[in-house]
Short mmCIF file of C-alpha atoms in Angstrom, two decimals:
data_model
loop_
_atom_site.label_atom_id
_atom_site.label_comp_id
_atom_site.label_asym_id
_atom_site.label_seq_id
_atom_site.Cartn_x
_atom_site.Cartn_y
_atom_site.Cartn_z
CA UNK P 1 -18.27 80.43 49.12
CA UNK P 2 -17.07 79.26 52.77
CA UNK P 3 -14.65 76.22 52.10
CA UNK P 4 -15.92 72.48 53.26
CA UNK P 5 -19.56 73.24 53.24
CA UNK P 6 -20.47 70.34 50.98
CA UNK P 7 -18.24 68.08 53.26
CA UNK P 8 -19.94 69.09 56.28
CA UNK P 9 -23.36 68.63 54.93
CA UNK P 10 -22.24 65.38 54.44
CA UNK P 11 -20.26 64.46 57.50
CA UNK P 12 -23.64 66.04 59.47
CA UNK P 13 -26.07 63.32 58.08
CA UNK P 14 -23.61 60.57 58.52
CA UNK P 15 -23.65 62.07 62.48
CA UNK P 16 -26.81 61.33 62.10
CA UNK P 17 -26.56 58.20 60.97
CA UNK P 18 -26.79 58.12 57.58
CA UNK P 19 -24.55 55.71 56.47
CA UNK P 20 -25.09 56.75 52.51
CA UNK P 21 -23.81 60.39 53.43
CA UNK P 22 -20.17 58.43 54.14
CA UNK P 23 -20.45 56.51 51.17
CA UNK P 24 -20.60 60.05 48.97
CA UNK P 25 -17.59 60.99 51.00
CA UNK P 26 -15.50 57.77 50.24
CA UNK P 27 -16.41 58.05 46.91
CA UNK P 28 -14.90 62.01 46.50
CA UNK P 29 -11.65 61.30 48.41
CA UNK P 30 -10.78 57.96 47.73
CA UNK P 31 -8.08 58.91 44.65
CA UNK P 32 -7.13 61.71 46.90
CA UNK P 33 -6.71 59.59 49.88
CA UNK P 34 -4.67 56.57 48.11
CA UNK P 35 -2.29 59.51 46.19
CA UNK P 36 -1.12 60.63 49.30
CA UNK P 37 -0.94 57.38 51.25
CA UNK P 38 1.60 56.41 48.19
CA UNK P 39 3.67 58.90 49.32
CA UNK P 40 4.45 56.65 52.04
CA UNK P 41 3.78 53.08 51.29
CA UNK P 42 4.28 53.64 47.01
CA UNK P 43 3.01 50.28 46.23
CA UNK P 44 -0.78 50.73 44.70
CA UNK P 45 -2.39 47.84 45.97
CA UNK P 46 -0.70 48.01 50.00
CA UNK P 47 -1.75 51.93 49.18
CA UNK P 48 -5.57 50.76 48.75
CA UNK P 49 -5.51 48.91 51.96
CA UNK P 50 -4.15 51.66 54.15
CA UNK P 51 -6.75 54.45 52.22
CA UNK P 52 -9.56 51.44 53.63
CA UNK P 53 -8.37 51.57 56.84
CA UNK P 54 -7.96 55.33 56.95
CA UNK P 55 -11.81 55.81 55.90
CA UNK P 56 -13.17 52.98 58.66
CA UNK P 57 -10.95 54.71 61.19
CA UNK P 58 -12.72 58.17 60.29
CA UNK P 59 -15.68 56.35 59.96
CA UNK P 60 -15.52 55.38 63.80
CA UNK P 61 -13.64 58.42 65.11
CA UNK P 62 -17.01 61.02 63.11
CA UNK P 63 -18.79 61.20 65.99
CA UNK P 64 -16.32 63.34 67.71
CA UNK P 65 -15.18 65.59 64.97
CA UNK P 66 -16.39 68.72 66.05
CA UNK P 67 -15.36 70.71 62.66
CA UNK P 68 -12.96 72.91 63.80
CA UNK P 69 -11.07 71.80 60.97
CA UNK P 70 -11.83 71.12 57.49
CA UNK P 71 -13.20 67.75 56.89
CA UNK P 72 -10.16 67.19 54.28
CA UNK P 73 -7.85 68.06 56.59
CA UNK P 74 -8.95 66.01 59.49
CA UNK P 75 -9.32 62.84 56.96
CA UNK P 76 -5.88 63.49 55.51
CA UNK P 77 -4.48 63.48 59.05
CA UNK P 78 -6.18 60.05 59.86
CA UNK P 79 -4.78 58.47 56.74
CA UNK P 80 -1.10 60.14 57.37
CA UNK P 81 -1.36 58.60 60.69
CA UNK P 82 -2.69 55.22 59.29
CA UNK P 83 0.16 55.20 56.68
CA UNK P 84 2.83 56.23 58.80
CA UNK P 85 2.14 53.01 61.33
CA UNK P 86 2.10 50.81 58.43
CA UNK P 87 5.66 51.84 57.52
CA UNK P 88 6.56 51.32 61.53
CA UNK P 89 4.67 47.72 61.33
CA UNK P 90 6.43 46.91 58.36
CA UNK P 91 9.69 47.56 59.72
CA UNK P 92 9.02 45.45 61.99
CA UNK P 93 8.12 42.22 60.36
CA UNK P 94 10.59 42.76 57.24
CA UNK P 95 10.16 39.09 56.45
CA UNK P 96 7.01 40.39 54.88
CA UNK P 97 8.44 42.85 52.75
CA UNK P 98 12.13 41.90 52.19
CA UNK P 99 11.75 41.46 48.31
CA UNK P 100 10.26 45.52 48.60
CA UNK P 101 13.40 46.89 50.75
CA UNK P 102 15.43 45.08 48.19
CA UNK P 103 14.00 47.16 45.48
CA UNK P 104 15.64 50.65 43.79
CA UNK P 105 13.55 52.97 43.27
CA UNK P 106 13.42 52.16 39.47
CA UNK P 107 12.17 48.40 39.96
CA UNK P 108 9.76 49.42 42.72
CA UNK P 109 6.97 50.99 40.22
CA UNK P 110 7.74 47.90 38.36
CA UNK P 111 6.94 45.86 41.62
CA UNK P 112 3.95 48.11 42.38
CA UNK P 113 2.39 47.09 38.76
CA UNK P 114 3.08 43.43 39.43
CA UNK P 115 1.30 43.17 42.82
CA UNK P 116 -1.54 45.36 41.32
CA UNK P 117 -1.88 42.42 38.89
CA UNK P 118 -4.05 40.53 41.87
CA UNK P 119 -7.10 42.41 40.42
CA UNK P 120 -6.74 42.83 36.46
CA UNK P 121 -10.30 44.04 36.35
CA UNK P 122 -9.17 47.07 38.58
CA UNK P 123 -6.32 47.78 35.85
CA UNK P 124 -8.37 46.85 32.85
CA UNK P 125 -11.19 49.52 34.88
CA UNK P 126 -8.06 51.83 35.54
CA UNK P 127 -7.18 51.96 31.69
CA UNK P 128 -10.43 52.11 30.34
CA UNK P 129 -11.59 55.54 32.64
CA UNK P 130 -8.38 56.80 31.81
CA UNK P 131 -8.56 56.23 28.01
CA UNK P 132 -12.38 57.47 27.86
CA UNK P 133 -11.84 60.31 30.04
CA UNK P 134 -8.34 61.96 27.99
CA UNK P 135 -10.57 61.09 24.71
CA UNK P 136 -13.20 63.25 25.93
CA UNK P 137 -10.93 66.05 27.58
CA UNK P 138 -9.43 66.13 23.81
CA UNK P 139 -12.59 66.74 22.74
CA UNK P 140 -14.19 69.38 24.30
CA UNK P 141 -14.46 73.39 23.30
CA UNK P 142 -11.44 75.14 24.87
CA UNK P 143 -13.40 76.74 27.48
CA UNK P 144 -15.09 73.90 28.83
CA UNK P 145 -11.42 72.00 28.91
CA UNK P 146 -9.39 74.88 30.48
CA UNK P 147 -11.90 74.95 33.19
CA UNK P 148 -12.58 72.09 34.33
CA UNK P 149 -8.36 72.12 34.00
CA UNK P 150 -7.93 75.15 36.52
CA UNK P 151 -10.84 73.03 38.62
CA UNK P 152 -9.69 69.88 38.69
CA UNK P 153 -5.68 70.18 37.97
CA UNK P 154 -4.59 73.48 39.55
CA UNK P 155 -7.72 73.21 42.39
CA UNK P 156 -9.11 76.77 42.06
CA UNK P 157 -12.03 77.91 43.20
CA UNK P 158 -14.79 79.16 40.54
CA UNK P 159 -13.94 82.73 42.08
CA UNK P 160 -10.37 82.31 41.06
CA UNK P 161 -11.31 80.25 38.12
CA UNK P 162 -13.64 83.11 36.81
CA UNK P 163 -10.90 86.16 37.23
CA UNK P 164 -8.38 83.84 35.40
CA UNK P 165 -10.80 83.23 32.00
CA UNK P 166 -12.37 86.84 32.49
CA UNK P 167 -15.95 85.92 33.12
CA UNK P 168 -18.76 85.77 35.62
CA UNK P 169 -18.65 82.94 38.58
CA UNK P 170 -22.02 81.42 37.13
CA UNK P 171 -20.43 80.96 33.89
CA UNK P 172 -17.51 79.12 35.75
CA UNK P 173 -19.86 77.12 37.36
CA UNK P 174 -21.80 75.91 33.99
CA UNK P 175 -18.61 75.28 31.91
CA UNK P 176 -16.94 72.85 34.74
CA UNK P 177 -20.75 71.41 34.96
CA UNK P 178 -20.91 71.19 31.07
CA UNK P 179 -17.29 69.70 30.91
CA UNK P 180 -18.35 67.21 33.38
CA UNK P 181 -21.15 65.63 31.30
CA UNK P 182 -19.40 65.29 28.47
CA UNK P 183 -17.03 63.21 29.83
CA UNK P 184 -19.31 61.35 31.82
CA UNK P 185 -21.73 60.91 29.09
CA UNK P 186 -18.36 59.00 27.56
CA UNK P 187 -17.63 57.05 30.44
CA UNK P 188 -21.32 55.66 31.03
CA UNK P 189 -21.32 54.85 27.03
CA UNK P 190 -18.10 52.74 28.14
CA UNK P 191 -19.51 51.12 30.71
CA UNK P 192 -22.80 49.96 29.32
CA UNK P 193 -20.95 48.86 26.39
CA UNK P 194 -18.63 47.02 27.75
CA UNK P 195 -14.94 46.48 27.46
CA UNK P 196 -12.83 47.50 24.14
CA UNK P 197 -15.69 50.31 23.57
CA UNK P 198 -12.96 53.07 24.14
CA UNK P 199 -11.61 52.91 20.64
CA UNK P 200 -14.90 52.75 18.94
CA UNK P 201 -15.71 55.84 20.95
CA UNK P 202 -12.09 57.48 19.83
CA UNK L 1 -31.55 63.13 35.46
CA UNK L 2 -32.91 66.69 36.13
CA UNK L 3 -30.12 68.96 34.88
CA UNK L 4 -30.73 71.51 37.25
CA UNK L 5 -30.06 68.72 40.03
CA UNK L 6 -26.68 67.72 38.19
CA UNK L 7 -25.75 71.17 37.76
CA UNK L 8 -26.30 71.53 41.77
CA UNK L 9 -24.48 68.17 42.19
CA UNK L 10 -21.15 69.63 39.94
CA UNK L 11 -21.03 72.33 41.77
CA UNK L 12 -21.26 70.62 45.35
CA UNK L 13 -18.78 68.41 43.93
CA UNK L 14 -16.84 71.39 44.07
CA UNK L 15 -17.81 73.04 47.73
CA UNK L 16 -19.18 75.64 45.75
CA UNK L 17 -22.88 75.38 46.68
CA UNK L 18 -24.62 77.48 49.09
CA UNK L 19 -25.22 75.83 52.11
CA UNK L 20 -28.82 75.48 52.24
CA UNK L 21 -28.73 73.65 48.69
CA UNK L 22 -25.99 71.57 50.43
CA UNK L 23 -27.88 70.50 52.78
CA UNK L 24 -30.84 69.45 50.73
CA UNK L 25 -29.12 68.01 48.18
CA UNK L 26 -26.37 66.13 50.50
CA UNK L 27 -29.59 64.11 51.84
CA UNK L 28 -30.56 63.14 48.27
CA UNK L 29 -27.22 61.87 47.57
CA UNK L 30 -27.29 59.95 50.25
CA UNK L 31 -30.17 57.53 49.28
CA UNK L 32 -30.04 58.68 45.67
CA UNK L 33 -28.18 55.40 43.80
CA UNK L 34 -27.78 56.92 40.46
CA UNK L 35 -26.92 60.11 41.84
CA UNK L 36 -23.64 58.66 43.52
CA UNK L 37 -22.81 57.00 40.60
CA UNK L 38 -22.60 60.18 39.36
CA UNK L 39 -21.09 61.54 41.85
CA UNK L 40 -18.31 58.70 41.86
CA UNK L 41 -18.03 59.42 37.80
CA UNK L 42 -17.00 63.24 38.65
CA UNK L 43 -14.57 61.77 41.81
CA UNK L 44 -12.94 59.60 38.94
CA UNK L 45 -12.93 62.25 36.03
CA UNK L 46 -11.23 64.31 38.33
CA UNK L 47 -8.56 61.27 39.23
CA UNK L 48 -7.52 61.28 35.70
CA UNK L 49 -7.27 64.91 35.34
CA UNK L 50 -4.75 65.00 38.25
CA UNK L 51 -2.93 62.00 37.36
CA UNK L 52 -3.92 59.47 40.15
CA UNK L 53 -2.75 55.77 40.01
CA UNK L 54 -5.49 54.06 40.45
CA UNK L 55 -8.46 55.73 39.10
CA UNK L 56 -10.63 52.59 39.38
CA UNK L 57 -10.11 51.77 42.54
CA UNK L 58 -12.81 49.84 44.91
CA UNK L 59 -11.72 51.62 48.22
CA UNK L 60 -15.37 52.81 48.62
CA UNK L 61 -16.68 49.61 48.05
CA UNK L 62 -14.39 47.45 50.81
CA UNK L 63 -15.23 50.17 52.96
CA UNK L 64 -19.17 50.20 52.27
CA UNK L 65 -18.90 46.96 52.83
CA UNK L 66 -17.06 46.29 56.12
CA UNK L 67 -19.05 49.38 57.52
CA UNK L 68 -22.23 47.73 56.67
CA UNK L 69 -20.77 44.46 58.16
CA UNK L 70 -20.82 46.75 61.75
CA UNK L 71 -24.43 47.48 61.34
CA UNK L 72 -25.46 43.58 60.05
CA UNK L 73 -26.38 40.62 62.43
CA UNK L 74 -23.55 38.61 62.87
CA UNK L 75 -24.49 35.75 60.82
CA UNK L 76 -25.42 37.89 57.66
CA UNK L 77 -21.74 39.93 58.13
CA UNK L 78 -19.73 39.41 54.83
CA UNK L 79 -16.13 38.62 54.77
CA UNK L 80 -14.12 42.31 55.25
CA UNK L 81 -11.01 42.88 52.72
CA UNK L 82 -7.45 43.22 52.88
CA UNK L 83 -6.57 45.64 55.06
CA UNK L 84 -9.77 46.06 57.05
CA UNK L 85 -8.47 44.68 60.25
CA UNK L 86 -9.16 41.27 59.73
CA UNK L 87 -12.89 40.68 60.22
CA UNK L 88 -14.94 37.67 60.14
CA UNK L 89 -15.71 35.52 56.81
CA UNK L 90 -19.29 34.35 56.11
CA UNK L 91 -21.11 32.37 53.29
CA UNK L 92 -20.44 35.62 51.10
CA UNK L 93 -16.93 34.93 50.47
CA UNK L 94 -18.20 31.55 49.00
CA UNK L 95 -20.62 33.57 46.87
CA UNK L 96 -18.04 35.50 44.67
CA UNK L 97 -15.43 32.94 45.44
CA UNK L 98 -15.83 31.02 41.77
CA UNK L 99 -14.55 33.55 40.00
CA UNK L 100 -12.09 35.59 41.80
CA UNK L 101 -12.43 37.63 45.12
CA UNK L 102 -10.21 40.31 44.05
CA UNK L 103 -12.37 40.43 40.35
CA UNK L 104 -15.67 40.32 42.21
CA UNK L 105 -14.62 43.48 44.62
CA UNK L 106 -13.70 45.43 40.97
CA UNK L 107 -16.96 44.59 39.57
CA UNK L 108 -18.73 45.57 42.16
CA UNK L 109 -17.01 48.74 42.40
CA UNK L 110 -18.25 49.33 38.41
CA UNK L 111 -21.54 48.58 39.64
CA UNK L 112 -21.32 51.27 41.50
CA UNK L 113 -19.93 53.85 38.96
CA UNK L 114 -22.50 52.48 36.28
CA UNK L 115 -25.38 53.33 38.71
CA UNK L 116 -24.99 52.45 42.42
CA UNK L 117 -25.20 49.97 44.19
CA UNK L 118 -28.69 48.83 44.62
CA UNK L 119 -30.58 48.92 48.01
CA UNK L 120 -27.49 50.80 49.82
CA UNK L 121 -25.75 49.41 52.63
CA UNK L 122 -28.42 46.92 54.99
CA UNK L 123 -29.59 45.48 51.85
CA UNK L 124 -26.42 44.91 50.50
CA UNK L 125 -25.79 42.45 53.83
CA UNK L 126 -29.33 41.08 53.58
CA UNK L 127 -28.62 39.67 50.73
CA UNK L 128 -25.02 39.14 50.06
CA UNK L 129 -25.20 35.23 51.53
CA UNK L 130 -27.43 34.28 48.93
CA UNK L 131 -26.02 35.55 45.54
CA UNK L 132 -28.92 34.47 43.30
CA UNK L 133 -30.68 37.40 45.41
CA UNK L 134 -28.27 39.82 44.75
CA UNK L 135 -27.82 39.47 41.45
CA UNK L 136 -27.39 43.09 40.50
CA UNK L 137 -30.98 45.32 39.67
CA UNK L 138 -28.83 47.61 37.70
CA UNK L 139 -28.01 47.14 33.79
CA UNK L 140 -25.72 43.85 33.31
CA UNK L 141 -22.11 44.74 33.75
CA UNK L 142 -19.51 43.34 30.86
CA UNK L 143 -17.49 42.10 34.37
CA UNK L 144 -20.14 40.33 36.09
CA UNK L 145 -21.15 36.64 34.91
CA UNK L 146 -24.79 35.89 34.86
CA UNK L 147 -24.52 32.56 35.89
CA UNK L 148 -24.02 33.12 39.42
CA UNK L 149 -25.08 29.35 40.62
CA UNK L 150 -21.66 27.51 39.68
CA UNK L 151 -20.39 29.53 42.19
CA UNK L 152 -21.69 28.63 44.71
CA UNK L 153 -20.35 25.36 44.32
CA UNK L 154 -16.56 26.16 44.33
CA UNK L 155 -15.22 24.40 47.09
CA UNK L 156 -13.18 26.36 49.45
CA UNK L 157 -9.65 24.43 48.50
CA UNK L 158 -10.15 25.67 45.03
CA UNK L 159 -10.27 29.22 46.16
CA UNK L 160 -7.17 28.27 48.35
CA UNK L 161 -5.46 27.17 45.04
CA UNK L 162 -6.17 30.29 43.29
CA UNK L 163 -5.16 32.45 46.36
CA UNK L 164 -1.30 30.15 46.29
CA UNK L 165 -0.63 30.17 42.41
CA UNK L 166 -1.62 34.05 42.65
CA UNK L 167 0.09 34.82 46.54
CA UNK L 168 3.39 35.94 44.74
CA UNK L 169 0.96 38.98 43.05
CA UNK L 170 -0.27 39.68 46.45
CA UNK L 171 0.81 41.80 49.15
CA UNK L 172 1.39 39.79 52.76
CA UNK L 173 -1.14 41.82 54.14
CA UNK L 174 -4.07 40.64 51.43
CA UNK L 175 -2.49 37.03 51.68
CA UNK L 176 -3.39 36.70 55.12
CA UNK L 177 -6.86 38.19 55.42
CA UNK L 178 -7.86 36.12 52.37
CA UNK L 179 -6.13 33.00 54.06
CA UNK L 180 -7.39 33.07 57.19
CA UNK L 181 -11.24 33.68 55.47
CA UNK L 182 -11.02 30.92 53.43
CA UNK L 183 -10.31 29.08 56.90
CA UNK L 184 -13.11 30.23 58.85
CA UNK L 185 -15.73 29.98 55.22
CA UNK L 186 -15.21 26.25 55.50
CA UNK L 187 -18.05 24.11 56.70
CA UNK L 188 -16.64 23.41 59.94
CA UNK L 189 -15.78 27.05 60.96
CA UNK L 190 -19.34 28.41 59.98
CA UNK L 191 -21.09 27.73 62.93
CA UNK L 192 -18.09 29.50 65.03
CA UNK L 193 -18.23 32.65 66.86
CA UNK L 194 -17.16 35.77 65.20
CA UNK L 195 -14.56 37.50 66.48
CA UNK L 196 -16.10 41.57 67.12
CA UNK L 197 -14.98 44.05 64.51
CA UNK L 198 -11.88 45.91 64.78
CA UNK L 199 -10.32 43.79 67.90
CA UNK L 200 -8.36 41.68 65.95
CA UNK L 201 -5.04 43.84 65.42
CA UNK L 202 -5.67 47.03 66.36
CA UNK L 203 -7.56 47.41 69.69
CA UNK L 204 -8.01 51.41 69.48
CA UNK L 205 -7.22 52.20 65.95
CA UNK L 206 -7.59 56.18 66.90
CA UNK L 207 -5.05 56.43 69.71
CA UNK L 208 -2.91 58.23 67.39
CA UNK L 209 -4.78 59.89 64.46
CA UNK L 210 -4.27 63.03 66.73
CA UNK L 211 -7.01 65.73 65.76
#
């Protein structure tokens, strides 16, 4: 299967101006996005703000990607960019930041958590996924786990995914799919029911 | 849900679809709300799998919103987010205002996971100035209080309260965008011109994202 055909299915409608078509891609690269940002900025919350800014800036700049690159790659390039002239701006207004280039390295995850606190529902929604989705990795059938592992974890394709467990691509493709629903059927339990569900579900 | 269509959706997820199903299916997940729920679910399953710090974030819901602020008439824009280049504020803000902005953006952003958000991006706008409108047409959310009236009455020096006694939780850059919204959402500053998207601090925002 050719790499980025999803993506570009996707970055074609919102060409066309289908707005929804971005949405989907927000939605798959957003953790992505934010992960690497914090390789830059390491505070969560100033990490979320950047990732935004990344995704408008790709959002604007669409028209003229031509996809001569991966869509990944050319996203992941914006939000370098974006991250990299936050760091520059912050430098120069450290008035703004002095308590963070204070910081060791030790208190700064501590300082990250802190500032995160401005939306408790986002670490209350952090914890919960988190707790569901572990609780229903534990409990699925080794094959359905180690896949969606290799998948997820190690990012192999079902090709490579398949030679690893010894079986056909299709069966790849129906344990990650299987593996999926489980979990999700967990996490939609969770959210319908409401918070403090997770340990009933246990 | 069709589990034929979920199966296709998994393995899209994935970039392992061929590219005529793609294609198809990439237009039904485009309008299809519960279908990008899902597809958000599998985007967050995979978060936790790998680690990621914040697994519930609401980056795709700031950024819904502020792209469907582009598209809206000026006086139905919402207020944009932290970050977002400092946009204009509107009657929104005072619609999620009574609670907490920064609460209101995570529930929305469950709304989304639990089943989308409804209408998709114009509607969102349409409606977002008059919350009783917009209360949610998806299953109530354990997040989201019903009684949506009282907050419409918050006046805007409460919300400036809230935004001091929690500014020391807050990064400068949220502190300022929130600040200077709550300016322009009271009374006096409705009726103002907005300033166009994008021009505030960063006149050409791709002059180095190099390609």
């Amino acid at each position: 299967m050719s790499a980025d055909v999803s993506d570009l299915s996707l970055v074609r409608r919102v060409q066309s101006g289908d707005k929804g078509a971005f949405d989907a891609l927000v939605l798959k690269y957003q953790h992505k996005v934010t992960k690497l940002v914090m390789r830059y900025v390491r505070n969560p919350a100033e990490a979320e703000d950047i990732a935004q800014e990344a995704f408008i800036k790709a959002y604007r700049a669409l028209p003229q990607f031509r996809g001569d690159s991966a869509f990944y790659t050319w996203l992941y390039r914006i939000a370098i960019n974006t991250a990299k002239n936050a760091v520059v701006s912050r430098d120069r207004n450290p008035v703004d930041y002095d308590l963070d280039m204070q910081n060791t390295d030790e208190s700064y995850e501590l300082q990250g958590r802190m500032k995160d606190a401005e939306t408790p529902e986002g670490l209350v929604l952090t914890d919960e996924i988190r707790t569901t989705v572990n609780a229903a990795m534990d409990a699925l059938p080794e094959d359905l786990r180690t896949a969606i592992v290799l998948r997820e974890l190690e990012g192999l394709s079902y090709e490579e995914i398949a030679a690893s467990m010894d079986c056909p691509v299709g069966t790849v493709r129906s344990r990650i799919f299987r593996a999926r629903e489980a979990i999700d059927k967990r996490l939609r339990e969770v959210f319908e029911g409401g918070l403090g569900r997770t340990e009933e579900l246990g | 849900m069709n589990e034929e269509l979920d199966s296709q959706l998994s393995a899209m997820f994935d970039d392992e679809l061929p590219q005529g199903e793609c294609e198809l299916l990439a237009r039904r997940l485009s309008r299809d709300a519960a279908l990008q729920a899902r597809w958000g679910r599998y985007a967050a399953i995979g978060a936790v799998v790998r680690g990621d710090v914040r697994v519930g974030s609401s980056v795709a819901y700031k950024v819904h919103a502020v792209i469907a602020a582009e598209s809206a008439p000026a006086a139905q824009r919402p207020v944009a987010f932290a970050g977002s280049g400092g946009r204009t504020a509107s009657l929104w803000l005072r619609g999620v205002a009574g609670a907490a902005l920064a609460a209101s953006v995570a529930a929305v952003s469950i709304l989304w996971l639990q089943g989308g958000l409804p209408g998709g991006a114009g509607v969102l706008v349409a409606r977002a100035p008059v919350p009783a409108a917009a209360a949610p047409e998806t299953r109530a959310s354990y997040v989201v209080p019903r009684a949506v009236e009282s907050r419409m009455t918050v006046p805007a020096t409460e919300l400036a309260n809230y935004v001091v006694a929690h500014s020391e939780f807050s990064t400068p850059v949220s502190r300022r965008n929130l600040l200077s919204a709550l300016m322009a959402s009271e009374p006096a500053a409705v009726g103002a011109p907005e300033q166009s998207l994008g021009s505030v601090d960063d006149p050409n925002p791709h002059a180095d994202d190099a390609r």
